[in-house]
Amino acid sequence: MKKITLIITCACLIACAGMTVAYYNTASLGYDNANIFSFYDGGVYVLDFDINYEKVKRGFSRIKELAPKKFISI
């Protein structure tokens, strides 16, 4: 089982690396803002995704209020 997990993990890492390289190469041809990681005061850009710190905080607080106060493990 450990060998299968290692193979799948390596395959995912190689696929992510390939997608990142492909994104950077094609984005650099189309426009000048081809950054893999870009930080600003309110968050982070990863590839073309905007991760805003306030939205993440609101999401975690929403999950926290929806979660039960006492967890019962079965």
Short mmCIF file of N, CA, C and O in Angstrom, two decimals:
data_model
loop_
_atom_site.label_atom_id
_atom_site.label_comp_id
_atom_site.label_asym_id
_atom_site.label_seq_id
_atom_site.Cartn_x
_atom_site.Cartn_y
_atom_site.Cartn_z
N MET A 1 0.83 -1.20 0.00
CA MET A 1 0.00 0.00 0.00
C MET A 1 0.87 1.26 0.00
O MET A 1 0.52 2.25 -0.60
N LYS A 2 2.01 1.21 0.71
CA LYS A 2 2.88 2.39 0.76
C LYS A 2 3.47 2.70 -0.61
O LYS A 2 3.66 3.86 -0.95
N LYS A 3 3.75 1.66 -1.40
CA LYS A 3 4.33 1.86 -2.72
C LYS A 3 3.32 2.54 -3.64
O LYS A 3 3.69 3.43 -4.41
N ILE A 4 2.07 2.16 -3.56
CA ILE A 4 1.03 2.78 -4.39
C ILE A 4 0.87 4.24 -4.01
O ILE A 4 0.75 5.12 -4.87
N THR A 5 0.86 4.54 -2.72
CA THR A 5 0.74 5.92 -2.25
C THR A 5 1.91 6.76 -2.72
O THR A 5 1.73 7.91 -3.15
N LEU A 6 3.11 6.20 -2.68
CA LEU A 6 4.29 6.91 -3.14
C LEU A 6 4.21 7.20 -4.64
O LEU A 6 4.53 8.31 -5.08
N ILE A 7 3.76 6.23 -5.41
CA ILE A 7 3.62 6.43 -6.86
C ILE A 7 2.59 7.50 -7.17
O ILE A 7 2.83 8.39 -8.01
N ILE A 8 1.46 7.48 -6.50
CA ILE A 8 0.41 8.49 -6.74
C ILE A 8 0.89 9.86 -6.32
O ILE A 8 0.64 10.86 -7.00
N THR A 9 1.59 9.97 -5.19
CA THR A 9 2.12 11.25 -4.74
C THR A 9 3.13 11.82 -5.73
O THR A 9 3.08 13.01 -6.07
N CYS A 10 4.04 10.98 -6.19
CA CYS A 10 5.02 11.43 -7.19
C CYS A 10 4.35 11.87 -8.48
O CYS A 10 4.73 12.88 -9.07
N ALA A 11 3.34 11.12 -8.91
CA ALA A 11 2.62 11.48 -10.13
C ALA A 11 1.92 12.83 -9.98
O ALA A 11 1.94 13.65 -10.90
N CYS A 12 1.33 13.07 -8.83
CA CYS A 12 0.65 14.36 -8.59
C CYS A 12 1.64 15.51 -8.57
O CYS A 12 1.37 16.58 -9.10
N LEU A 13 2.80 15.30 -7.94
CA LEU A 13 3.82 16.35 -7.90
C LEU A 13 4.34 16.66 -9.29
O LEU A 13 4.52 17.83 -9.65
N ILE A 14 4.58 15.63 -10.09
CA ILE A 14 5.06 15.85 -11.45
C ILE A 14 4.00 16.55 -12.29
O ILE A 14 4.32 17.46 -13.07
N ALA A 15 2.73 16.17 -12.13
CA ALA A 15 1.65 16.82 -12.87
C ALA A 15 1.53 18.29 -12.47
O ALA A 15 1.35 19.16 -13.34
N CYS A 16 1.62 18.59 -11.18
CA CYS A 16 1.55 19.99 -10.72
C CYS A 16 2.73 20.80 -11.24
O CYS A 16 2.55 21.96 -11.65
N ALA A 17 3.91 20.22 -11.22
CA ALA A 17 5.09 20.92 -11.74
C ALA A 17 4.94 21.18 -13.24
O ALA A 17 5.24 22.27 -13.73
N GLY A 18 4.45 20.21 -13.96
CA GLY A 18 4.23 20.39 -15.40
C GLY A 18 3.19 21.45 -15.70
O GLY A 18 3.37 22.27 -16.61
N MET A 19 2.11 21.48 -14.92
CA MET A 19 1.08 22.49 -15.14
C MET A 19 1.61 23.88 -14.81
O MET A 19 1.28 24.85 -15.49
N THR A 20 2.43 23.99 -13.79
CA THR A 20 3.01 25.29 -13.42
C THR A 20 3.94 25.80 -14.51
O THR A 20 3.89 26.98 -14.88
N VAL A 21 4.77 24.93 -15.04
CA VAL A 21 5.68 25.33 -16.11
C VAL A 21 4.89 25.72 -17.36
O VAL A 21 5.18 26.74 -18.01
N ALA A 22 3.86 24.95 -17.69
CA ALA A 22 3.04 25.26 -18.86
C ALA A 22 2.31 26.59 -18.67
O ALA A 22 2.22 27.40 -19.61
N TYR A 23 1.79 26.84 -17.48
CA TYR A 23 1.13 28.12 -17.21
C TYR A 23 2.09 29.28 -17.40
O TYR A 23 1.77 30.27 -18.04
N TYR A 24 3.27 29.16 -16.81
CA TYR A 24 4.23 30.26 -16.87
C TYR A 24 4.65 30.53 -18.31
O TYR A 24 4.75 31.67 -18.74
N ASN A 25 4.90 29.48 -19.07
CA ASN A 25 5.33 29.67 -20.45
C ASN A 25 4.24 30.28 -21.32
O ASN A 25 4.51 31.16 -22.13
N THR A 26 3.01 29.84 -21.17
CA THR A 26 1.94 30.40 -22.00
C THR A 26 1.52 31.79 -21.52
O THR A 26 1.18 32.64 -22.32
N ALA A 27 1.56 32.03 -20.20
CA ALA A 27 1.18 33.35 -19.70
C ALA A 27 2.22 34.39 -20.06
O ALA A 27 1.87 35.55 -20.31
N SER A 28 3.47 34.00 -20.12
CA SER A 28 4.50 34.98 -20.47
C SER A 28 4.40 35.40 -21.93
O SER A 28 4.86 36.46 -22.31
N LEU A 29 3.79 34.57 -22.77
CA LEU A 29 3.58 34.95 -24.17
C LEU A 29 2.41 35.91 -24.31
O LEU A 29 2.40 36.76 -25.19
N GLY A 30 1.39 35.76 -23.46
CA GLY A 30 0.16 36.53 -23.61
C GLY A 30 0.18 37.90 -22.97
O GLY A 30 -0.38 38.84 -23.50
N TYR A 31 0.81 38.03 -21.84
CA TYR A 31 0.84 39.31 -21.13
C TYR A 31 2.07 39.37 -20.24
O TYR A 31 2.74 38.36 -20.04
N ASP A 32 2.33 40.53 -19.70
CA ASP A 32 3.57 40.73 -18.95
C ASP A 32 3.49 40.30 -17.49
O ASP A 32 4.50 40.25 -16.82
N ASN A 33 2.31 40.02 -16.99
CA ASN A 33 2.16 39.68 -15.57
C ASN A 33 2.13 38.16 -15.39
O ASN A 33 1.15 37.61 -14.92
N ALA A 34 3.18 37.48 -15.76
CA ALA A 34 3.25 36.03 -15.64
C ALA A 34 4.00 35.66 -14.38
O ALA A 34 5.19 35.42 -14.39
N ASN A 35 3.30 35.65 -13.26
CA ASN A 35 3.91 35.31 -11.98
C ASN A 35 3.29 34.03 -11.44
O ASN A 35 2.07 33.86 -11.48
N ILE A 36 4.13 33.15 -10.92
CA ILE A 36 3.60 31.94 -10.31
C ILE A 36 3.07 32.27 -8.93
O ILE A 36 1.95 31.91 -8.59
N PHE A 37 3.85 32.99 -8.13
CA PHE A 37 3.41 33.47 -6.82
C PHE A 37 3.58 34.98 -6.78
O PHE A 37 4.62 35.50 -7.19
N SER A 38 2.57 35.67 -6.27
CA SER A 38 2.66 37.11 -6.13
C SER A 38 1.95 37.50 -4.83
O SER A 38 0.79 37.12 -4.62
N PHE A 39 2.64 38.22 -3.97
CA PHE A 39 2.08 38.64 -2.68
C PHE A 39 1.70 40.11 -2.73
O PHE A 39 2.37 40.92 -3.35
N TYR A 40 0.61 40.44 -2.06
CA TYR A 40 0.21 41.83 -1.86
C TYR A 40 -0.37 41.95 -0.46
O TYR A 40 -0.45 40.97 0.26
N ASP A 41 -0.75 43.16 -0.06
CA ASP A 41 -1.18 43.39 1.33
C ASP A 41 -2.39 42.56 1.74
O ASP A 41 -2.49 42.14 2.87
N GLY A 42 -3.32 42.36 0.82
CA GLY A 42 -4.57 41.68 1.17
C GLY A 42 -4.56 40.19 0.91
O GLY A 42 -5.51 39.50 1.29
N GLY A 43 -3.53 39.66 0.28
CA GLY A 43 -3.55 38.23 -0.01
C GLY A 43 -2.41 37.78 -0.89
O GLY A 43 -1.34 38.38 -0.92
N VAL A 44 -2.71 36.73 -1.66
CA VAL A 44 -1.70 36.08 -2.50
C VAL A 44 -2.33 35.71 -3.84
O VAL A 44 -3.49 35.32 -3.89
N TYR A 45 -1.57 35.86 -4.91
CA TYR A 45 -1.95 35.31 -6.19
C TYR A 45 -1.12 34.06 -6.42
O TYR A 45 0.10 34.10 -6.37
N VAL A 46 -1.77 32.93 -6.67
CA VAL A 46 -1.09 31.69 -7.02
C VAL A 46 -1.61 31.32 -8.40
O VAL A 46 -2.80 31.04 -8.56
N LEU A 47 -0.71 31.34 -9.37
CA LEU A 47 -1.06 31.21 -10.78
C LEU A 47 -2.07 32.32 -11.10
O LEU A 47 -1.71 33.48 -11.04
N ASP A 48 -3.30 32.01 -11.41
CA ASP A 48 -4.29 33.07 -11.66
C ASP A 48 -5.34 33.13 -10.55
O ASP A 48 -6.35 33.81 -10.69
N PHE A 49 -5.12 32.44 -9.46
CA PHE A 49 -6.09 32.41 -8.37
C PHE A 49 -5.73 33.45 -7.32
O PHE A 49 -4.59 33.55 -6.88
N ASP A 50 -6.74 34.21 -6.90
CA ASP A 50 -6.57 35.24 -5.88
C ASP A 50 -7.03 34.68 -4.54
O ASP A 50 -8.20 34.31 -4.39
N ILE A 51 -6.13 34.58 -3.58
CA ILE A 51 -6.46 34.10 -2.24
C ILE A 51 -6.41 35.30 -1.32
O ILE A 51 -5.34 35.80 -0.99
N ASN A 52 -7.58 35.77 -0.93
CA ASN A 52 -7.70 36.95 -0.08
C ASN A 52 -7.77 36.52 1.38
O ASN A 52 -8.55 35.64 1.73
N TYR A 53 -6.96 37.14 2.22
CA TYR A 53 -6.89 36.74 3.63
C TYR A 53 -8.22 36.93 4.35
O TYR A 53 -8.62 36.10 5.16
N GLU A 54 -8.92 38.01 4.06
CA GLU A 54 -10.19 38.27 4.74
C GLU A 54 -11.25 37.22 4.36
O GLU A 54 -12.02 36.79 5.21
N LYS A 55 -11.27 36.82 3.11
CA LYS A 55 -12.23 35.79 2.69
C LYS A 55 -11.93 34.46 3.36
O LYS A 55 -12.84 33.72 3.75
N VAL A 56 -10.65 34.15 3.51
CA VAL A 56 -10.27 32.90 4.19
C VAL A 56 -10.67 32.96 5.66
O VAL A 56 -11.22 31.99 6.20
N LYS A 57 -10.45 34.10 6.31
CA LYS A 57 -10.85 34.26 7.72
C LYS A 57 -12.36 34.10 7.87
O LYS A 57 -12.84 33.44 8.79
N ARG A 58 -13.13 34.76 6.97
CA ARG A 58 -14.58 34.64 7.03
C ARG A 58 -15.04 33.20 6.81
O ARG A 58 -15.98 32.74 7.47
N GLY A 59 -14.39 32.50 5.90
CA GLY A 59 -14.74 31.11 5.64
C GLY A 59 -14.49 30.23 6.85
O GLY A 59 -15.33 29.39 7.22
N PHE A 60 -13.34 30.41 7.51
CA PHE A 60 -13.04 29.62 8.70
C PHE A 60 -13.99 29.95 9.84
O PHE A 60 -14.41 29.06 10.58
N SER A 61 -14.32 31.22 10.01
CA SER A 61 -15.25 31.57 11.09
C SER A 61 -16.65 31.03 10.80
O SER A 61 -17.35 30.60 11.72
N ARG A 62 -17.03 30.99 9.54
CA ARG A 62 -18.34 30.43 9.17
C ARG A 62 -18.36 28.92 9.45
O ARG A 62 -19.35 28.41 10.00
N ILE A 63 -17.32 28.24 9.12
CA ILE A 63 -17.23 26.80 9.40
C ILE A 63 -17.24 26.56 10.90
O ILE A 63 -17.89 25.63 11.39
N LYS A 64 -16.55 27.43 11.63
CA LYS A 64 -16.47 27.28 13.09
C LYS A 64 -17.84 27.45 13.73
O LYS A 64 -18.18 26.72 14.66
N GLU A 65 -18.64 28.38 13.25
CA GLU A 65 -19.96 28.58 13.85
C GLU A 65 -20.94 27.49 13.44
O GLU A 65 -21.89 27.21 14.17
N LEU A 66 -20.74 26.86 12.30
CA LEU A 66 -21.62 25.79 11.87
C LEU A 66 -21.26 24.43 12.49
O LEU A 66 -22.09 23.54 12.55
N ALA A 67 -20.03 24.30 12.95
CA ALA A 67 -19.59 23.05 13.56
C ALA A 67 -20.26 22.86 14.93
O ALA A 67 -20.50 23.83 15.64
N PRO A 68 -20.54 21.62 15.28
CA PRO A 68 -21.14 21.40 16.60
C PRO A 68 -20.15 21.72 17.72
O PRO A 68 -18.94 21.64 17.55
N LYS A 69 -20.70 22.11 18.87
CA LYS A 69 -19.85 22.49 20.00
C LYS A 69 -19.18 21.28 20.63
O LYS A 69 -18.05 21.36 21.10
N LYS A 70 -19.89 20.15 20.65
CA LYS A 70 -19.31 18.92 21.21
C LYS A 70 -19.24 17.88 20.09
O LYS A 70 -20.23 17.58 19.44
N PHE A 71 -18.05 17.35 19.91
CA PHE A 71 -17.87 16.31 18.92
C PHE A 71 -17.99 14.94 19.57
O PHE A 71 -17.46 14.71 20.65
N ILE A 72 -18.71 14.06 18.93
CA ILE A 72 -18.88 12.70 19.44
C ILE A 72 -18.19 11.77 18.45
O ILE A 72 -18.58 11.69 17.29
N SER A 73 -17.19 11.08 18.91
CA SER A 73 -16.53 10.11 18.03
C SER A 73 -17.15 8.75 18.23
O SER A 73 -17.49 8.35 19.35
N ILE A 74 -17.32 8.07 17.14
CA ILE A 74 -17.99 6.75 17.20
C ILE A 74 -16.95 5.66 17.09
O ILE A 74 -16.08 5.67 16.32
#
